[in-house]
């Protein structure tokens, strides 16, 4: 049974695929076929060459100037953009001259990384996705059709992200990035005989021909944003490599978690946490009073809290997923492999050290006013407020908090988790 590795496109986000590669090697996963689009095609070619060390070195040393002449790292960080404003004029001049960015450094990099002897001697089959403009439609360049003379051009065509990059001319035809047709070419791998597939989706701009889960397909994708596709920042690259590694280990059940990563040995603790938190919720008396209106209100509160839980029903450990969300908003490091109890301690530590933006809100007696004010704060502040209010009360469940929990059920859930973890009630 043939197995394929499919690598999606996404520019600098491709660092994630280096981490996936490392994890797959450690897991002993082998493949007969590799297909890729854009940066996935370039990394895929190096995979076919069995050239992990050189690929890793290339990525860890990569800068924007090695991709685009006079290039500028593109991110949403306005301070970063402003710090590079002097480069914009040169970049624009080159862009107009070359009908796209001057990617001479990128072409040279492909030439340096591609080893035709190792590529064609490898027993791993290969194909990359492109789109032809002169004869409109998708085109795949397969290893059997590639030669030592045109292979680099085929790879470059797959990564010609027009209009940012210029179109690639091969013979009399013009080609652009394969992401315009299929950014994660799973069906291409199937057409080459693959029966089992591991696919990596970088969640980048582009079309995907696969829209539903399929049998014999392991789909690896980041749970958090990887940044801009033209952000070749060393810290970001190292981070994305690590995320790719951790996500793959979780996908193959060597670790647990979704946003965060937990040692497999923590499974018993996590299951216990899930069960005990469920029971804790059942013990909470949501009855606010005896009138019909109050009983209806209690039903509404239960409905709101159930809705929050249902958002994470698809996860194996849904309450852990909520706790992970809480850890994420308070900035707990997501690149470590945690024991569950250590993770809980780290989350509490972060929350206790957090400096909220609200002032004197804990002393405010008007629930209506508190709700109005909390709507103007970030989620961190709302969770922190609930958490502190619970700590101040004799019991974490009383009328004032219930009233606000109807409006902020997600935040209430996270704060309640934090409170009972700190109080060691579970």
XYZ file of C-alpha atoms in Angstrom:
426
model
C 0.000 0.000 0.000
C 1.556 3.276 -1.125
C 1.790 6.095 1.389
C 2.081 9.784 0.530
C 3.213 12.909 2.329
C 1.405 16.024 1.088
C 2.886 19.427 1.937
C 0.815 22.578 1.575
C 1.919 26.041 0.509
C 2.301 29.081 2.742
C 5.590 30.932 2.280
C 7.504 31.398 5.516
C 4.871 29.326 7.317
C 6.644 26.366 5.688
C 8.908 26.256 8.745
C 6.026 24.366 10.374
C 6.574 21.548 7.855
C 10.190 21.191 8.989
C 8.875 20.396 12.462
C 6.407 17.918 10.995
C 9.259 16.263 9.087
C 11.330 15.905 12.265
C 8.438 14.329 14.147
C 7.612 11.935 11.302
C 11.233 10.768 11.224
C 11.194 10.167 14.991
C 7.938 8.244 14.620
C 9.464 6.061 11.912
C 6.909 7.112 9.294
C 7.984 6.345 5.693
C 6.466 7.510 2.411
C 6.516 6.342 -1.196
C 5.193 9.584 -2.676
C 5.556 13.286 -1.887
C 3.367 15.978 -3.412
C 3.544 19.660 -2.635
C 2.481 23.141 -3.581
C 4.674 26.247 -3.458
C 6.930 26.120 -0.369
C 5.557 22.616 0.238
C 6.968 21.568 -3.147
C 10.420 22.919 -2.244
C 10.486 21.213 1.145
C 9.032 18.097 -0.489
C 11.902 17.987 -2.982
C 14.383 18.065 -0.094
C 12.405 15.322 1.623
C 12.779 13.194 -1.499
C 16.535 13.902 -1.307
C 16.565 12.723 2.349
C 18.147 16.078 3.160
C 16.619 17.071 6.503
C 19.764 18.514 8.089
C 20.474 20.828 5.160
C 16.835 21.861 4.986
C 16.780 22.670 8.706
C 19.995 24.670 8.431
C 18.620 26.608 5.482
C 15.458 27.547 7.367
C 17.126 28.495 10.623
C 19.472 30.841 8.754
C 16.867 32.178 6.313
C 16.161 35.923 6.023
C 13.812 37.897 3.794
C 16.806 39.127 1.756
C 17.523 35.526 0.774
C 14.063 35.336 -0.768
C 13.402 38.810 -2.187
C 16.043 41.336 -3.200
C 15.560 44.363 -0.973
C 12.741 42.475 0.713
C 10.724 43.612 3.703
C 9.319 41.321 6.383
C 5.541 41.642 6.156
C 3.548 41.286 9.346
C 0.697 43.023 11.105
C 3.131 44.591 13.580
C 3.003 48.277 12.607
C 6.209 49.090 14.479
C 8.028 46.416 12.496
C 6.644 47.772 9.241
C 7.639 51.336 10.121
C 11.151 50.258 11.102
C 11.640 48.958 7.562
C 10.022 51.872 5.712
C 13.300 52.876 4.026
C 13.254 49.578 2.128
C 9.872 50.155 0.536
C 11.032 52.420 -2.286
C 13.719 49.956 -3.418
C 11.243 47.087 -3.159
C 8.689 48.982 -5.256
C 11.239 49.866 -7.938
C 12.288 46.204 -8.228
C 8.653 45.127 -8.244
C 7.818 47.299 -11.254
C 10.992 46.286 -13.114
C 10.454 42.537 -12.677
C 6.623 42.564 -12.821
C 6.710 41.247 -9.304
C 9.328 41.161 -6.558
C 12.928 40.531 -7.586
C 13.286 36.912 -6.466
C 16.817 36.401 -7.772
C 17.946 35.359 -4.244
C 15.074 32.854 -4.084
C 16.081 31.338 -7.422
C 19.671 31.049 -6.213
C 18.495 29.412 -2.994
C 16.539 26.769 -4.924
C 19.612 26.067 -7.029
C 21.722 25.651 -3.880
C 19.273 23.344 -2.129
C 18.273 21.152 -5.063
C 20.554 18.140 -5.554
C 19.473 16.588 -8.843
C 21.568 13.436 -8.364
C 20.026 12.651 -4.974
C 16.548 13.694 -6.118
C 16.416 11.438 -9.173
C 18.223 8.557 -7.438
C 15.683 8.550 -4.588
C 13.048 5.808 -4.500
C 10.419 8.358 -3.422
C 8.130 9.600 -6.192
C 7.334 13.313 -6.414
C 4.968 15.845 -7.978
C 4.287 19.545 -7.512
C 1.185 21.564 -8.345
C 1.174 24.661 -10.590
C -1.343 26.615 -12.639
C -0.736 27.418 -16.302
C -1.953 30.809 -17.506
C -1.343 30.508 -21.227
C -3.268 27.246 -21.433
C -5.510 27.954 -18.451
C -5.771 25.166 -15.942
C -3.943 23.188 -13.245
C -0.716 21.428 -14.182
C 1.254 18.981 -12.079
C 4.927 18.418 -12.753
C 5.722 14.826 -11.856
C 9.140 13.360 -11.267
C 8.851 11.139 -14.323
C 8.434 14.254 -16.508
C 11.167 16.290 -14.823
C 14.811 16.417 -15.904
C 18.009 17.735 -14.393
C 17.656 20.699 -16.714
C 14.056 21.710 -15.912
C 13.456 20.439 -12.360
C 14.385 23.715 -10.675
C 12.103 25.617 -13.049
C 9.233 23.282 -12.153
C 9.766 23.911 -8.438
C 9.976 27.650 -9.012
C 6.763 27.589 -11.073
C 4.934 25.922 -8.183
C 6.113 28.721 -5.870
C 5.497 31.676 -8.211
C 2.994 33.438 -5.989
C 1.853 35.983 -8.566
C 1.492 38.982 -8.338
C 3.877 39.111 -5.347
C 6.342 36.964 -7.334
C 6.696 37.113 -11.128
C 5.186 34.412 -13.316
C 7.524 31.597 -14.317
C 8.070 30.956 -18.016
C 8.897 27.382 -19.056
C 9.339 26.991 -22.792
C 6.452 29.037 -24.191
C 4.085 28.725 -21.232
C 3.621 30.901 -18.127
C 2.947 29.364 -14.733
C 1.948 30.640 -11.307
C 1.685 29.224 -7.800
C -0.215 25.958 -7.528
C -2.137 27.401 -4.590
C -4.440 29.049 -7.099
C -5.808 25.572 -7.788
C -4.917 23.285 -4.883
C -2.777 24.434 -1.978
C -2.772 20.977 -0.324
C -2.599 18.553 -3.292
C -4.103 15.452 -1.738
C -5.949 14.390 -4.863
C -2.705 14.649 -6.826
C -1.179 12.114 -4.413
C -4.189 9.830 -4.842
C -3.864 10.018 -8.630
C -0.305 8.730 -8.210
C -1.508 5.650 -6.353
C -1.424 6.744 -2.708
C -3.802 4.843 -0.434
C -2.665 6.314 2.883
C -1.886 10.020 3.182
C -0.407 12.377 5.738
C -1.225 15.956 4.692
C 0.027 19.224 6.144
C -2.176 22.304 5.759
C -0.455 25.578 6.709
C -3.784 27.429 6.737
C -2.529 29.880 4.168
C -4.372 31.767 1.449
C -5.191 29.495 -1.464
C -7.695 26.946 -2.692
C -8.037 23.444 -1.305
C -9.733 20.812 -3.443
C -10.390 18.677 -0.369
C -13.262 20.003 1.715
C -14.253 16.972 3.783
C -12.340 14.452 5.912
C -11.437 11.258 4.080
C -10.524 7.752 5.140
C -6.863 6.862 5.448
C -5.977 10.546 5.717
C -4.071 12.051 8.636
C -4.530 15.814 8.478
C -2.000 17.954 10.325
C -2.751 21.660 10.762
C -1.735 24.400 13.195
C -4.094 25.203 16.052
C -2.733 28.747 16.325
C -1.762 31.362 13.702
C 1.686 30.919 12.124
C 2.055 34.555 11.074
C 2.407 36.206 7.679
C 3.592 34.191 4.665
C 6.393 36.721 4.099
C 7.581 36.997 7.705
C 11.073 35.468 7.795
C 11.788 36.353 11.407
C 14.147 33.902 13.128
C 12.110 33.735 16.321
C 8.930 33.069 14.349
C 10.638 30.415 12.225
C 11.957 28.545 15.284
C 8.527 28.802 16.894
C 6.742 27.390 13.841
C 9.207 24.499 13.536
C 8.472 23.598 17.141
C 4.703 23.877 16.641
C 4.858 21.563 13.626
C 6.752 19.001 15.691
C 4.354 19.162 18.641
C 1.187 19.061 16.525
C 2.449 15.979 14.703
C 3.234 14.194 17.950
C -0.310 14.924 19.133
C -1.833 13.825 15.835
C -0.043 10.468 16.120
C -1.139 10.093 19.746
C 2.342 10.358 21.233
C 1.222 13.429 23.188
C -2.103 14.933 24.266
C -3.735 18.339 23.968
C -4.741 20.827 21.301
C -3.413 24.363 21.892
C -0.903 22.943 24.371
C 1.004 19.684 24.549
C 0.887 17.194 27.415
C 2.938 14.109 28.109
C 1.061 10.875 27.431
C 1.618 9.965 31.075
C -0.785 12.795 32.024
C -3.783 11.032 30.472
C -5.022 9.671 33.806
C -4.774 13.095 35.471
C -6.555 14.776 32.580
C -9.376 12.240 32.599
C -9.748 12.716 36.338
C -9.876 16.489 35.824
C -12.608 16.120 33.195
C -14.734 13.846 35.376
C -14.363 15.877 38.539
C -15.058 19.205 36.855
C -18.219 17.729 35.320
C -19.337 16.574 38.754
C -18.475 19.947 40.276
C -20.749 21.673 37.756
C -23.575 19.288 38.596
C -23.284 20.147 42.300
C -23.611 23.882 41.745
C -27.060 25.119 42.679
C -28.165 27.424 39.889
C -31.512 28.177 41.530
C -31.563 31.921 42.185
C -35.046 32.076 43.669
C -38.460 30.460 43.727
C -40.432 32.741 41.429
C -41.265 31.669 37.878
C -39.104 34.463 36.478
C -36.148 33.418 38.627
C -36.526 29.786 37.591
C -36.604 30.809 33.930
C -33.486 32.848 34.530
C -31.771 29.821 36.077
C -32.647 27.797 32.955
C -31.147 30.524 30.788
C -27.946 30.432 32.830
C -27.723 26.654 32.493
C -28.321 26.968 28.752
C -25.549 29.553 28.377
C -23.025 27.469 30.280
C -24.008 24.333 28.342
C -23.516 26.267 25.099
C -19.945 27.047 26.089
C -19.274 23.372 26.821
C -20.806 22.324 23.484
C -18.339 24.543 21.604
C -15.613 22.100 22.585
C -17.632 18.878 22.377
C -15.582 17.706 19.390
C -12.416 17.527 21.499
C -11.514 14.363 23.375
C -10.976 16.393 26.542
C -13.383 19.306 26.238
C -12.812 20.919 29.626
C -9.082 20.671 29.126
C -9.658 22.555 25.865
C -11.338 25.369 27.819
C -8.473 25.423 30.286
C -6.025 25.593 27.381
C -7.916 28.586 25.991
C -7.549 30.257 29.365
C -3.824 29.502 29.399
C -3.493 30.924 25.887
C -5.110 34.273 26.700
C -2.861 34.674 29.741
C 0.290 33.917 27.743
C 1.396 30.513 29.045
C 4.252 29.168 26.892
C 2.827 26.803 24.277
C 6.123 25.302 23.112
C 6.685 23.003 26.093
C 5.522 19.457 26.771
C 3.758 19.629 30.131
C 2.790 17.289 32.901
C -0.799 18.235 33.673
C -0.221 19.332 37.279
C 2.712 21.522 36.222
C 0.520 23.093 33.556
C -2.172 23.925 36.131
C 0.422 25.549 38.384
C 1.751 27.594 35.459
C -1.714 28.852 34.508
C -2.506 29.914 38.077
C 0.881 31.633 38.323
C 0.201 33.619 35.142
C -3.270 34.654 36.288
C -2.045 35.707 39.723
C 0.678 37.850 38.136
C -1.694 39.432 35.625
C -2.285 43.179 35.938
C -5.865 43.898 34.857
C -6.874 47.149 33.196
C -10.019 47.585 35.274
C -9.890 49.686 38.437
C -12.126 49.498 41.531
C -14.501 47.190 39.664
C -14.406 44.518 42.349
C -16.011 46.943 44.800
C -18.769 48.041 42.401
C -22.196 46.949 43.687
C -24.253 47.535 40.556
C -24.275 44.353 38.477
C -25.653 46.237 35.494
C -22.822 48.754 35.612
C -20.200 46.002 35.986
C -21.569 44.193 32.925
C -21.500 47.377 30.833
C -17.919 48.133 31.905
C -16.677 44.567 31.381
C -17.906 44.646 27.791
C -15.259 47.291 27.158
C -12.383 45.165 28.436
C -10.396 42.345 26.859
C -11.289 38.753 27.729
C -8.282 38.479 30.069
C -9.730 41.188 32.297
C -13.178 39.610 32.375
C -11.811 36.186 33.353
C -9.549 37.806 35.945
C -12.491 39.751 37.391
C -14.614 36.605 37.779
C -11.677 34.742 39.284
C -10.990 37.434 41.874
C -14.686 37.847 42.667
C -14.944 34.109 43.341
C -11.916 34.270 45.608
C -13.514 37.111 47.592
C -16.778 35.254 48.146
C -17.582 32.562 50.661
C -18.735 30.438 47.736
C -17.913 30.994 44.063
C -21.559 30.620 43.064
C -23.880 33.371 44.137
C -26.448 35.680 42.595
C -24.150 38.496 41.481
C -21.867 36.159 39.539
C -24.826 34.266 38.074
C -26.249 37.469 36.635
C -22.993 38.241 34.889
C -22.361 34.626 33.829
C -25.392 34.773 31.523
C -23.609 37.506 29.537
C -20.106 36.049 29.883
C -20.515 32.243 30.029
C -17.098 31.444 28.467
C -15.274 33.697 30.889
C -17.267 32.350 33.842
C -16.326 28.767 32.921
C -12.623 29.601 32.666
C -12.615 31.559 35.922
C -14.441 28.751 37.728
C -11.843 26.262 36.507
C -9.059 28.489 37.736
C -10.729 28.979 41.101
C -11.327 25.321 41.847
C -7.841 24.365 40.623
C -6.313 26.964 42.924
C -8.483 25.819 45.812
C -7.600 22.202 44.941
C -11.277 21.310 44.819
C -10.611 18.855 41.986
